[in-house]
Coordinates of C-alpha atoms and ligand atoms in Angstrom, one line a residue:
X269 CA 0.4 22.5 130.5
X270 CA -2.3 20.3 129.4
X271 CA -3.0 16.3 130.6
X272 CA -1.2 15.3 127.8
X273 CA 2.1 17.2 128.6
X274 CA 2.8 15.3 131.7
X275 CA 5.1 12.0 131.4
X276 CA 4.4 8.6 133.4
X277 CA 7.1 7.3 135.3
X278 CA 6.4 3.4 135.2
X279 CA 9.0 1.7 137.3
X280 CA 9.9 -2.0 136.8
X281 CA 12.8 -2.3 138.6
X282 CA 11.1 -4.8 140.7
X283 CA 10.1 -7.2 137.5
X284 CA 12.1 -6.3 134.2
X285 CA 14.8 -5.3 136.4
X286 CA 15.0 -8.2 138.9
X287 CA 14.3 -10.5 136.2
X288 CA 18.4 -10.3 135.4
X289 CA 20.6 -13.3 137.0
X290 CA 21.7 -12.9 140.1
X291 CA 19.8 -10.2 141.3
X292 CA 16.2 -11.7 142.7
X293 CA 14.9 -10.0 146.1
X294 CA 12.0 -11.9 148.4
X295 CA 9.1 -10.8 149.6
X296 CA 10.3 -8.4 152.1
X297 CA 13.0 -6.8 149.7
X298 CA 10.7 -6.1 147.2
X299 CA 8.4 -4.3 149.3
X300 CA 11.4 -1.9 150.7
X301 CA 11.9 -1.3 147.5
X302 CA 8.3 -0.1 146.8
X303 CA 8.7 2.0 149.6
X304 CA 11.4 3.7 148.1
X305 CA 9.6 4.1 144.9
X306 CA 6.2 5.8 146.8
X307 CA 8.8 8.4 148.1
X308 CA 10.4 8.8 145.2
X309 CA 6.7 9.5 143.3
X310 CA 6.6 7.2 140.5
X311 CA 3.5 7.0 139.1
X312 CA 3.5 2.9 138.5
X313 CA 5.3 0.5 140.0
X314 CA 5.2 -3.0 138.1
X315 CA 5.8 -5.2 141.2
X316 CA 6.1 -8.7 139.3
X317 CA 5.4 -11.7 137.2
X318 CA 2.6 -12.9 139.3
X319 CA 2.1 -15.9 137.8
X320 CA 6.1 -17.1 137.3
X321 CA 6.6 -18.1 141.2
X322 CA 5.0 -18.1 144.5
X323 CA 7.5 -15.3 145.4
X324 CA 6.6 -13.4 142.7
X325 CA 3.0 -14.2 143.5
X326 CA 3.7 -13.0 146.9
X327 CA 5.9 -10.0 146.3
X328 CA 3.4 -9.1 143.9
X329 CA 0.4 -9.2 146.4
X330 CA 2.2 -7.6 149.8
X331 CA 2.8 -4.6 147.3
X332 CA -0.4 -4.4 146.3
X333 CA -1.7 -4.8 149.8
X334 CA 0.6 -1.8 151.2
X335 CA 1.5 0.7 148.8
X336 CA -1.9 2.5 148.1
X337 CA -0.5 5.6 146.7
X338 CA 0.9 3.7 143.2
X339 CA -0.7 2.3 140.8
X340 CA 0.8 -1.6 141.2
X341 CA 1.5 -3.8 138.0
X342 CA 1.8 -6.9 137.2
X343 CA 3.4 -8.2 133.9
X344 CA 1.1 -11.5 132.5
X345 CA 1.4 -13.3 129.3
X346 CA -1.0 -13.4 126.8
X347 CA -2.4 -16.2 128.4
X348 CA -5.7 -16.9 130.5
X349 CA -3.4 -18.4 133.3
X350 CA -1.3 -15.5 133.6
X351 CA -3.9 -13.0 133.3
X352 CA -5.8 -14.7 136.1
X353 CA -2.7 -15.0 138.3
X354 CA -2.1 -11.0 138.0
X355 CA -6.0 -10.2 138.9
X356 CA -5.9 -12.4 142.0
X357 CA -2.4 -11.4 143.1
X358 CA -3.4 -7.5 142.6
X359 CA -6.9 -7.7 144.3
X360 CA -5.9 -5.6 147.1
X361 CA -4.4 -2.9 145.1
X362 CA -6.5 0.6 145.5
X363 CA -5.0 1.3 141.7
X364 CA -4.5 -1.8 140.1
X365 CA -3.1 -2.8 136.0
X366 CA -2.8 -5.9 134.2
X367 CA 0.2 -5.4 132.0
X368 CA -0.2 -8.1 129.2
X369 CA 1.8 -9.0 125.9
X370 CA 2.7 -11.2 123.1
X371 CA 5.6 -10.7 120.5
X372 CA 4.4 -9.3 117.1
X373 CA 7.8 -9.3 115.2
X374 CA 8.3 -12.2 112.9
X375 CA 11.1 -13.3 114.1
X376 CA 9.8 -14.3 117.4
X377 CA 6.0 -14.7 116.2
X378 CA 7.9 -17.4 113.6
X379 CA 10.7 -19.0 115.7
X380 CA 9.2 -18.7 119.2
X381 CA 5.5 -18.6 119.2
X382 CA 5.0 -20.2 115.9
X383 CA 1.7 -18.2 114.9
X384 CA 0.9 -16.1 112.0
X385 CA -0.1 -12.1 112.5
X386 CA -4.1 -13.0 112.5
X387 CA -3.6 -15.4 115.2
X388 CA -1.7 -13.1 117.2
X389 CA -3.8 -10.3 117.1
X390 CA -7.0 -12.6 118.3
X391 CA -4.6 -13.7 121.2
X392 CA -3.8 -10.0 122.0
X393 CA -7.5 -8.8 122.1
X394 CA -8.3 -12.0 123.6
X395 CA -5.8 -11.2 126.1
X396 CA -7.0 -7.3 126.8
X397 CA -10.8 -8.3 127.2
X398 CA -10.2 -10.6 130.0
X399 CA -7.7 -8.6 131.6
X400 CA -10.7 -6.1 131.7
X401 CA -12.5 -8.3 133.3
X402 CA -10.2 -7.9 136.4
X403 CA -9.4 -4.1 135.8
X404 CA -10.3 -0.8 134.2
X405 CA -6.2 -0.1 133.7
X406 CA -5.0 -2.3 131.1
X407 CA -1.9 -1.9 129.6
X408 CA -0.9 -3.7 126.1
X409 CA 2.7 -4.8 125.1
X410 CA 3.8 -5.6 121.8
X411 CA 7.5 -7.2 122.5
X412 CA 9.6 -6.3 120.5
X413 CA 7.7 -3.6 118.7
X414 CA 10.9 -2.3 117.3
X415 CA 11.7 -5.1 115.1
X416 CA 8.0 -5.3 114.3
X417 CA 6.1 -4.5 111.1
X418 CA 4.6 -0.6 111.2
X419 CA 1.4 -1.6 110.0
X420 CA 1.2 -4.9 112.3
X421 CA 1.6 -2.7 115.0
X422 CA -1.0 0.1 114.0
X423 CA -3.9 -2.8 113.4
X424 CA -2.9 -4.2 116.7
X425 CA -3.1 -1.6 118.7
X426 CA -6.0 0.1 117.2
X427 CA -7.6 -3.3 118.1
X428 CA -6.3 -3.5 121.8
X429 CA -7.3 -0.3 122.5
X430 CA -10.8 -0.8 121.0
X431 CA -10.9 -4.0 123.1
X432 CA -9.9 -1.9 126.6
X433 CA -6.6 -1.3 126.3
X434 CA -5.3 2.3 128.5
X435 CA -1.8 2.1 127.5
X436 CA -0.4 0.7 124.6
X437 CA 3.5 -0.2 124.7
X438 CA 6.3 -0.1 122.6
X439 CA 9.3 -2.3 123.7
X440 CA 12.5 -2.1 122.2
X441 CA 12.8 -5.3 123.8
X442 CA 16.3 -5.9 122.3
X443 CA 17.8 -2.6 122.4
X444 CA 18.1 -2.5 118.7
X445 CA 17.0 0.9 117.7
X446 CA 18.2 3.5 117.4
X447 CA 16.6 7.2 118.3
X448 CA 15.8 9.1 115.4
X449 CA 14.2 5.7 114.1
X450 CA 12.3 4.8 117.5
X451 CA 11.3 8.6 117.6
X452 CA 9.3 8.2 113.8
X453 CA 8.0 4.5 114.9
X454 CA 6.5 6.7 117.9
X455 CA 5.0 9.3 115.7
X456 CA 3.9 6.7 113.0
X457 CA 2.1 5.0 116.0
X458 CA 0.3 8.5 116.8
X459 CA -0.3 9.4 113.3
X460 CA -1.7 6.3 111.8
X461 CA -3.8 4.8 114.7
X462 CA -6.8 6.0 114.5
X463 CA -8.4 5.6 118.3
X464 CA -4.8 6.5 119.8
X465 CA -6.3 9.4 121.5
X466 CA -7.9 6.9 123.9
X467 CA -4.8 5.5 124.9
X468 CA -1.4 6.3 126.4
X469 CA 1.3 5.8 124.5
X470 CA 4.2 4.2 126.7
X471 CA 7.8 2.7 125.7
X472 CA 10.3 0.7 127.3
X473 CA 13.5 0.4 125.8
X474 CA 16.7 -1.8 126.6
X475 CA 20.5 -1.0 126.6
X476 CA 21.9 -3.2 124.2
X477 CA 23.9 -0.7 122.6
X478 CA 23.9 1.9 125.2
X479 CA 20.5 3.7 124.2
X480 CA 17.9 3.2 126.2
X481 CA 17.7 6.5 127.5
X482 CA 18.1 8.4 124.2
X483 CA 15.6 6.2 122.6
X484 CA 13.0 6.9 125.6
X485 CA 14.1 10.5 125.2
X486 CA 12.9 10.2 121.3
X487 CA 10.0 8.8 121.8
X488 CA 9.4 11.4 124.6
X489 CA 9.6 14.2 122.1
X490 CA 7.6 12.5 119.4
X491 CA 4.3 12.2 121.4
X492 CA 4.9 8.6 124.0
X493 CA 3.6 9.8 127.5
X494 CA 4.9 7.2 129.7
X495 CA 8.3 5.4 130.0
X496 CA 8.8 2.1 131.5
X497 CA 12.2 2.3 133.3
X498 CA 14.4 0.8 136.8
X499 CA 16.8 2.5 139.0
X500 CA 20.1 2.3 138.5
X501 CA 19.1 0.5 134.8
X502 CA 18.8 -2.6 136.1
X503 CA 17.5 -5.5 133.9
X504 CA 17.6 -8.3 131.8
X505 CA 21.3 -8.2 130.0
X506 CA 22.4 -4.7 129.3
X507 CA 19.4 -3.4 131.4
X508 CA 16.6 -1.1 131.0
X509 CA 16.3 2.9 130.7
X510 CA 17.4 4.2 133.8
X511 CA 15.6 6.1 135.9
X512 CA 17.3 8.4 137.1
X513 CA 19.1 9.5 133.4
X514 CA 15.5 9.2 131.8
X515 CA 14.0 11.5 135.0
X516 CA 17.3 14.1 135.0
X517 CA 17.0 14.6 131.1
X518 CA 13.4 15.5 131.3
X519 CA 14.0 17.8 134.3
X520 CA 17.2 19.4 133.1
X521 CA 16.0 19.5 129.7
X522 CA 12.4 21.1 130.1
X523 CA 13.2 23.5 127.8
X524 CA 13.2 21.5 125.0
X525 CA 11.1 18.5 126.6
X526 CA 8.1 20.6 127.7
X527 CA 7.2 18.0 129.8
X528 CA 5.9 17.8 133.9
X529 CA 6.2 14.7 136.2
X530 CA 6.0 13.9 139.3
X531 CA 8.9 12.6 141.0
X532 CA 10.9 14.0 143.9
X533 CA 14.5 13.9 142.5
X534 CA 15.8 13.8 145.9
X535 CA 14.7 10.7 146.9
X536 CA 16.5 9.4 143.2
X537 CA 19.9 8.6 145.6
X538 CA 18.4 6.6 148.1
X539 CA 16.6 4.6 145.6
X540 CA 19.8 3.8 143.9
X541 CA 21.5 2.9 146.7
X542 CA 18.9 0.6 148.1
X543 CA 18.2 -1.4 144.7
X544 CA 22.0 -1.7 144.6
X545 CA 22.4 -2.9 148.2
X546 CA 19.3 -5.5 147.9
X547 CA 20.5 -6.4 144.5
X548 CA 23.9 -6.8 145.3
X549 CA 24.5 -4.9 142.0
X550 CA 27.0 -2.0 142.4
X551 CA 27.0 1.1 140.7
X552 CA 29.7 2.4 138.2
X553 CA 31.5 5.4 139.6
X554 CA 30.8 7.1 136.8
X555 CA 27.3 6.3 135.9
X556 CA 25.1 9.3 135.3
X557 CA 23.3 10.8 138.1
X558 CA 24.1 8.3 141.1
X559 CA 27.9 7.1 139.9
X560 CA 30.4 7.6 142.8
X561 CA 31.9 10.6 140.5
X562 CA 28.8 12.1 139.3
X563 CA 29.7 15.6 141.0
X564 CA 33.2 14.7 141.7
X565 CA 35.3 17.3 140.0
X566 CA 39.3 16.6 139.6
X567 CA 40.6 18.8 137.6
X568 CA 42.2 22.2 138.7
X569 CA 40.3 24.0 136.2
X570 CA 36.8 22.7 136.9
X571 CA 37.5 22.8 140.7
X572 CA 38.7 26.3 140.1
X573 CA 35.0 26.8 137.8
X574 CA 32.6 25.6 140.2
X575 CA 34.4 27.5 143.0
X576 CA 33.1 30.3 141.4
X577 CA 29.9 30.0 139.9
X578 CA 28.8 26.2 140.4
X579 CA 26.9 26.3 136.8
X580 CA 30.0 26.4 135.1
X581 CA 30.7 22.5 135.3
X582 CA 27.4 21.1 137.2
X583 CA 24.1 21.1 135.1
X584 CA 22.1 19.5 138.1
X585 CA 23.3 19.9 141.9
X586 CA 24.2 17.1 144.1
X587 CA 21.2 18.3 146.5
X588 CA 18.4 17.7 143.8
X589 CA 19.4 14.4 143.3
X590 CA 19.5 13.8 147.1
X591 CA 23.3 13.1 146.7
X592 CA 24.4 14.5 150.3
X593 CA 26.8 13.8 153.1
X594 CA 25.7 11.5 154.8
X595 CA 24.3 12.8 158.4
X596 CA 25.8 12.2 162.0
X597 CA 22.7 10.5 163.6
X598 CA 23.4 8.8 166.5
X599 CA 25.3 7.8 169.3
X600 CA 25.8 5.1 172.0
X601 CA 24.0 7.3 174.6
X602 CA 21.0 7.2 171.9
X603 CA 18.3 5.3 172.8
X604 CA 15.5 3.1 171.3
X605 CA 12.9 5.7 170.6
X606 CA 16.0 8.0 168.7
X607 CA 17.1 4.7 167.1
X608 CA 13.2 4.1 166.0
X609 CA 12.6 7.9 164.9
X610 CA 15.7 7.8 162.9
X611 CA 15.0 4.2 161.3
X612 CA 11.1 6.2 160.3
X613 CA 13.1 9.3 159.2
X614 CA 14.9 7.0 156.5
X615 CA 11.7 5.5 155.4
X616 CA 12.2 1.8 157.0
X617 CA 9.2 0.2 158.1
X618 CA 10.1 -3.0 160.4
X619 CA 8.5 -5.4 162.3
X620 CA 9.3 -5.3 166.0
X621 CA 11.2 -8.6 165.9
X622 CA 13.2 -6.6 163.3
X623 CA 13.7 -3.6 165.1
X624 CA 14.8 -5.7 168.2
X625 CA 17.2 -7.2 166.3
X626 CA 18.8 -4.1 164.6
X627 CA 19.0 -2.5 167.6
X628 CA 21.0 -4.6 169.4
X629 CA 23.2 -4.5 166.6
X630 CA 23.5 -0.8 166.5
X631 CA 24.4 -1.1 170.0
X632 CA 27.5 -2.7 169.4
X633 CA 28.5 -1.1 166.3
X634 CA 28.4 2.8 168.3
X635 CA 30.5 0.9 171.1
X636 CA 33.0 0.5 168.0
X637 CA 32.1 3.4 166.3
X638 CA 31.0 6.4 168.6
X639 CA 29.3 8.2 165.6
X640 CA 26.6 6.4 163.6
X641 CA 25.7 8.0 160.5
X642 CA 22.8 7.9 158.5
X643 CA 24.7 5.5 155.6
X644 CA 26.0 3.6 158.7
X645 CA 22.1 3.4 160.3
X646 CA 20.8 2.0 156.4
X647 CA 23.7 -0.5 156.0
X648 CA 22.9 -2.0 159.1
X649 CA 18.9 -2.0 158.2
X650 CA 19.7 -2.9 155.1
X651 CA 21.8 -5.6 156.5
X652 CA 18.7 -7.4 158.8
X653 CA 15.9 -6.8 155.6
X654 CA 19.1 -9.2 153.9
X655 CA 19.3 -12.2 155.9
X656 CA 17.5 -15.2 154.8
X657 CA 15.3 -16.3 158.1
X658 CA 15.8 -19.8 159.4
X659 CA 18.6 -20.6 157.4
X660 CA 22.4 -20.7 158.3
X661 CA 23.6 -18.1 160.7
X662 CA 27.0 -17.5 162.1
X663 CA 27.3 -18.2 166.0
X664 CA 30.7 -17.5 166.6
X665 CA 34.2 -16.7 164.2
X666 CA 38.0 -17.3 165.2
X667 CA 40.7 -16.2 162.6
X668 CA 44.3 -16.7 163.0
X669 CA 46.5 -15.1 160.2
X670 CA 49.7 -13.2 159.5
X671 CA 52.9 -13.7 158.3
X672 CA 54.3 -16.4 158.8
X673 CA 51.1 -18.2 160.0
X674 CA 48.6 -20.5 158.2
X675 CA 45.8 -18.8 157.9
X676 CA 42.7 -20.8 159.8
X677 CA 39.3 -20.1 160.6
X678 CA 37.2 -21.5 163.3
X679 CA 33.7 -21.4 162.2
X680 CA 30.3 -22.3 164.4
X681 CA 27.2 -22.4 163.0
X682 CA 23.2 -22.6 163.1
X683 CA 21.7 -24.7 161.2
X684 CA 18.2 -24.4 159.6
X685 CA 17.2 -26.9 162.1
X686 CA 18.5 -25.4 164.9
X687 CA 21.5 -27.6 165.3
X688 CA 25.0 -26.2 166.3
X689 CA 28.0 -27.0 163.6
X690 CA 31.6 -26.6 164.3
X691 CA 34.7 -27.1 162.7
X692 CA 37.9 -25.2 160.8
X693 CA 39.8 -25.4 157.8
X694 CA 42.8 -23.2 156.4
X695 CA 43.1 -21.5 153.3
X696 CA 45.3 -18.8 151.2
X697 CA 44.2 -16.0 153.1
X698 CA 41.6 -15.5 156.5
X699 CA 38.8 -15.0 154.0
X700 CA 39.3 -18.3 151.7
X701 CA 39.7 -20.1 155.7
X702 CA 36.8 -18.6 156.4
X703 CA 35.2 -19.6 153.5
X704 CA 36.6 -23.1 153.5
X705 CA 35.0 -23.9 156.7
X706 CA 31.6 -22.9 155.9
X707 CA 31.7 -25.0 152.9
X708 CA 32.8 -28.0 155.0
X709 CA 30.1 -27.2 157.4
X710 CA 27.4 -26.3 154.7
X711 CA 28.4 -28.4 152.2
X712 CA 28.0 -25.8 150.0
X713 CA 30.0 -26.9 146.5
X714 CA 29.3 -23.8 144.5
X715 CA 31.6 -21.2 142.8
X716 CA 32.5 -17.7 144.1
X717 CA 32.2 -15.6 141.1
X718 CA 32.6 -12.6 142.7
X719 CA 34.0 -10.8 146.1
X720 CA 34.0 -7.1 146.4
X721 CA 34.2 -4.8 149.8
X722 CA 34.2 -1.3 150.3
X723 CA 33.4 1.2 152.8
X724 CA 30.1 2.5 154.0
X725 CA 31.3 6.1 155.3
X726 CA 34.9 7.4 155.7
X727 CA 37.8 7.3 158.5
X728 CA 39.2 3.7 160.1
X729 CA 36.6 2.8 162.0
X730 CA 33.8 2.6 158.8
X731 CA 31.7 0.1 158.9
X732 CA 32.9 -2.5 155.9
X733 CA 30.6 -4.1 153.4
X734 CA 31.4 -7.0 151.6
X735 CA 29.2 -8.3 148.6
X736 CA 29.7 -11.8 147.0
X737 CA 28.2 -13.8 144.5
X738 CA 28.1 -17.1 144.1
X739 CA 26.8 -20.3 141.6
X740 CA 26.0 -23.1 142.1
X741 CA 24.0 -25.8 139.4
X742 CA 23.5 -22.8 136.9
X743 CA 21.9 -20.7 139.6
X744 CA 23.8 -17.4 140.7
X745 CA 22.4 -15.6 143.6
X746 CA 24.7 -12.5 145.5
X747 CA 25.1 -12.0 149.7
X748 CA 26.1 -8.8 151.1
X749 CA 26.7 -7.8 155.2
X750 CA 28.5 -4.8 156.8
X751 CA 30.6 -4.6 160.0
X752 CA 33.5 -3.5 161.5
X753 CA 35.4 -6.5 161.2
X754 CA 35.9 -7.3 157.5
X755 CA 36.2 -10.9 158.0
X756 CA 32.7 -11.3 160.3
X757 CA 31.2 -8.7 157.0
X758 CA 32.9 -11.5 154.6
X759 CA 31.6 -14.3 156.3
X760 CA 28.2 -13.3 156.8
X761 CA 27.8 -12.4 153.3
X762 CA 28.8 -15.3 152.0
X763 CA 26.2 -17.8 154.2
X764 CA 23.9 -14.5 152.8
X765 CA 24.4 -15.8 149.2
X766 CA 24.4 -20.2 150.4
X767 CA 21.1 -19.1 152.3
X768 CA 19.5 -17.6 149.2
X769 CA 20.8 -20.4 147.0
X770 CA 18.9 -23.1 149.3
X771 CA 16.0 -20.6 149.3
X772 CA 15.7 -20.0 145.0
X773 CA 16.3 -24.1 144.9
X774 CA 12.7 -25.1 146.6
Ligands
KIV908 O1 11.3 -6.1 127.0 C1 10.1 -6.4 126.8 O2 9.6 -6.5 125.7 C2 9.3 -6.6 128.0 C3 7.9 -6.7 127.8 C4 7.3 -7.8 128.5 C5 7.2 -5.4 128.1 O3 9.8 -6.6 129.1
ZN909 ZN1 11.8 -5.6 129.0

């Protein structure tokens, strides 16, 4: 197979798809996250909107200081200020690209930017030359390509890419096409822009009506060599192209795809469930590829088929995927170097403070537990990379309920100055006391949109996790925490998603 035969795996999970409400990671989350995406072999990670916060900024920057494998993004308007924010936040990177765009479809070059097609395309050559300036890897976006004019789009890009442009991008930005139609805009694009052969031709599509995939898919198999996806789909509304499904299809479907890449499916599992711990975004049970039921099978006659020849009801195995049982690990005669091998095993780089910290906790949960598993092990990781530093932390938790009783919680807690606050409230239930109290303490007034809990691994004594998201002034932010006790894991959480409200407020 030639160059030209092998597909780009751009992921933005850590821009596009942490740009959706309720799901923004710091610093230190993002760069787990990149982590996971070095193992898993994407080609490009898109790490942030440098110039749209200082955490962005930041997130943006540590990547491109650490992950040397990757080529690191980072998405920038149209605009000198943005393009200037990318090039200094990127400096470090090894492999670095300025990802810039402006809208070309009338209805948002009318209503939103106000500008006529001329104008625009000065702004996007403008836009590509300085970007240059910073970068030999410059990739072009017009948004909302789908719902733009053909022939706009050929004279744009022809220009970009004689201006420096690598890559050249087709967004369905508001999942509004469908794939035989995105599939021709893709082969117009090849067929009627003259210079194309100097560029790639990438596309990133959104799930509005469920077809994000299918339209990458198209556009796969009408000449587009990279595809701008997130894990687990993740992204602004109804998401981007997923990963994994985008990744699967091309694998499963190299017959008809004739395509190479280079990711290591089995790493696809971990990354889904990391972004979905971090995120506090769960994953449907039955979501392609890394859904609960993926390679569940129910039904006497499948059961009965894959009992005898596995092909008969599984087109991909579990194992490829990286969807496994989930290891015995450790024990409570293990000891720190064991606990430290196994945290490098899983891919978690921490700092010592960290590592202190997590260990003492693992201490106590293999007193409770006996067997730590590997799901156990990245809960509890996951768990420390969580907390918000210096914020409110729980000292100490007393619950009284049953039937019969009012259910009270006594609550003490650290404050972001250091100060110790105490007091209790009741409520319907231990977890509204619980809750109650913290919100007299914290003076927390928000909403709690949502509470969910579930189990890490099986049998009584699993670990139980407990995310929650909350609002508060039109801001939503989520808090997650495992334990043994489901109230402590409730509790926790919660000051999780207060402590991140305080932090997105400054
Ligand atoms: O959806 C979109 O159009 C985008 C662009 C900025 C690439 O995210
Ligand atoms: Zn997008």
């Amino acid at each position: 197979m030639s160059k030209q035969d092998r597909v780009i795996i751009f992921d933005t999970t850590l821009r596009d798809g942490e740009q959706c409400p309720g799901a923004s990671l710091n610093p230190q989350q993002k760069l787990e996250v990149a982590r996971q995406l070095e193992r898993l072999n994407v080609d490009a990670i898109e790490a942030g909107f440098a110039v749209s916060s200082p955490g962005d900024f930041e997130g943006v920057n540590r990547i491109a200081k650490e992950i040397k494998g990757r080529i690191i993004a980072s998405l920038a308007r149209s605009v000198p200020k943005d393009i200037e924010a990318a090039g200094k936040a990127l400096k470090p990177a090894k492999r670095r690209r300025i990802h810039t765009f402006v809208a070309t479809s009338e209805i948002h070059m009318k209503y939103k930017l106000r500008k006529a097609e001329e104008e625009i395309l000065r702004i996007a050559v403008a836009a590509v030359k300085m970007a240059r300036k910073y970068t030999d890897d410059v990739e072009f976006s017009a948004e909302d390509a789908a719902r733009s004019r053909p022939e706009l789009l050929y004279r744009i890009y022809e220009a970009v890419i004689d201006a420096g442009a690598t890559t050249v991008n087709v967004p369905d930005t508001v999942g509004w096409a469908i794939p035989s139609q995105f599939g021709a805009l893709i082969r117009g694009i090849r067929e009627n822009v003259p210079n194309i052969h100097k560029a790639v031709i990438s596309v990133h599509c959104h799930n509005e009506l469920g077809l994000s995939t299918a339209n990458s898919l198209a556009a796969v198999l009408n000449g587009a060599r990279q595809v701008e996806c997130t894990i687990n789909g993740m992204g602004e509304r109804a998401g981007n192209a997923s990963l994994e499904e985008v990744v699967m299809a091309l694998k499963v479907r190299k017959d008809l795809f004739k395509v190479e890449m280079g990711i290591k499916t089995e790493e696809i599992y971990r990354a889904s469930r990391l972004v979905s711990k971090l995120t506090g975004f769960l994953v449907q049970p039955n979501k392609a590829v890394v859904g609960g039921n993926a390679f569940a099978h129910e039904s006497g006659i499948h059961q009965h088929g894959v009992l005898m020849f596995k092909k008969t009801y599984e087109i991909m195995t579990p194992q490829e995927v990286g969807w496994g049982e989930s290891k015995l690990v450790l024990g409570k005669h293990s000891g720190r170097h064991a606990f430290i091998a196994r945290l490098k095993g899983l891919g978690f780089k921490l700092g010592d403070q960290q590592i202190e910290e997590a260990f003492e906790r693992f201490k106590v949960l293999a007193d409770l537990k006996k067997e730590v598993f590997d799901d156990d092990l990245t809960a509890l990781v996951e768990d420390e990379i969580s907390q918000e530093r210096k914020r409110y932390s729980l000292e100490y938790l007393h619950v009284a309920s049953g039937t019969g009783v009012i259910p009270t919680a006594t609550i003490r807690l650290k404050s972001p100055d250091g100060k110790m606050l105490q007091g209790a409230a009741s409520g319907d239930g231990p977890v509204d006391a619980c809750y109650n109290a913290i919100d007299k303490l914290t003076g927390f007034k928000g909403k709690l949109n949502d509470y969910v809990i579930q189990s890490v691994t099986s049998g009584k004594d699993a670990l139980g996790e407990v995310t929650v998201k909350l609002s508060a002034k039109g801001q939503v932010e989520h808090g997650r925490a495992a334990s043994t006790d489901i109230i402590e894991a409730s509790g926790k959480a919660y000051l999780n998603a207060i402590n991140r409200l305080l932090y997105a407020k400054r």
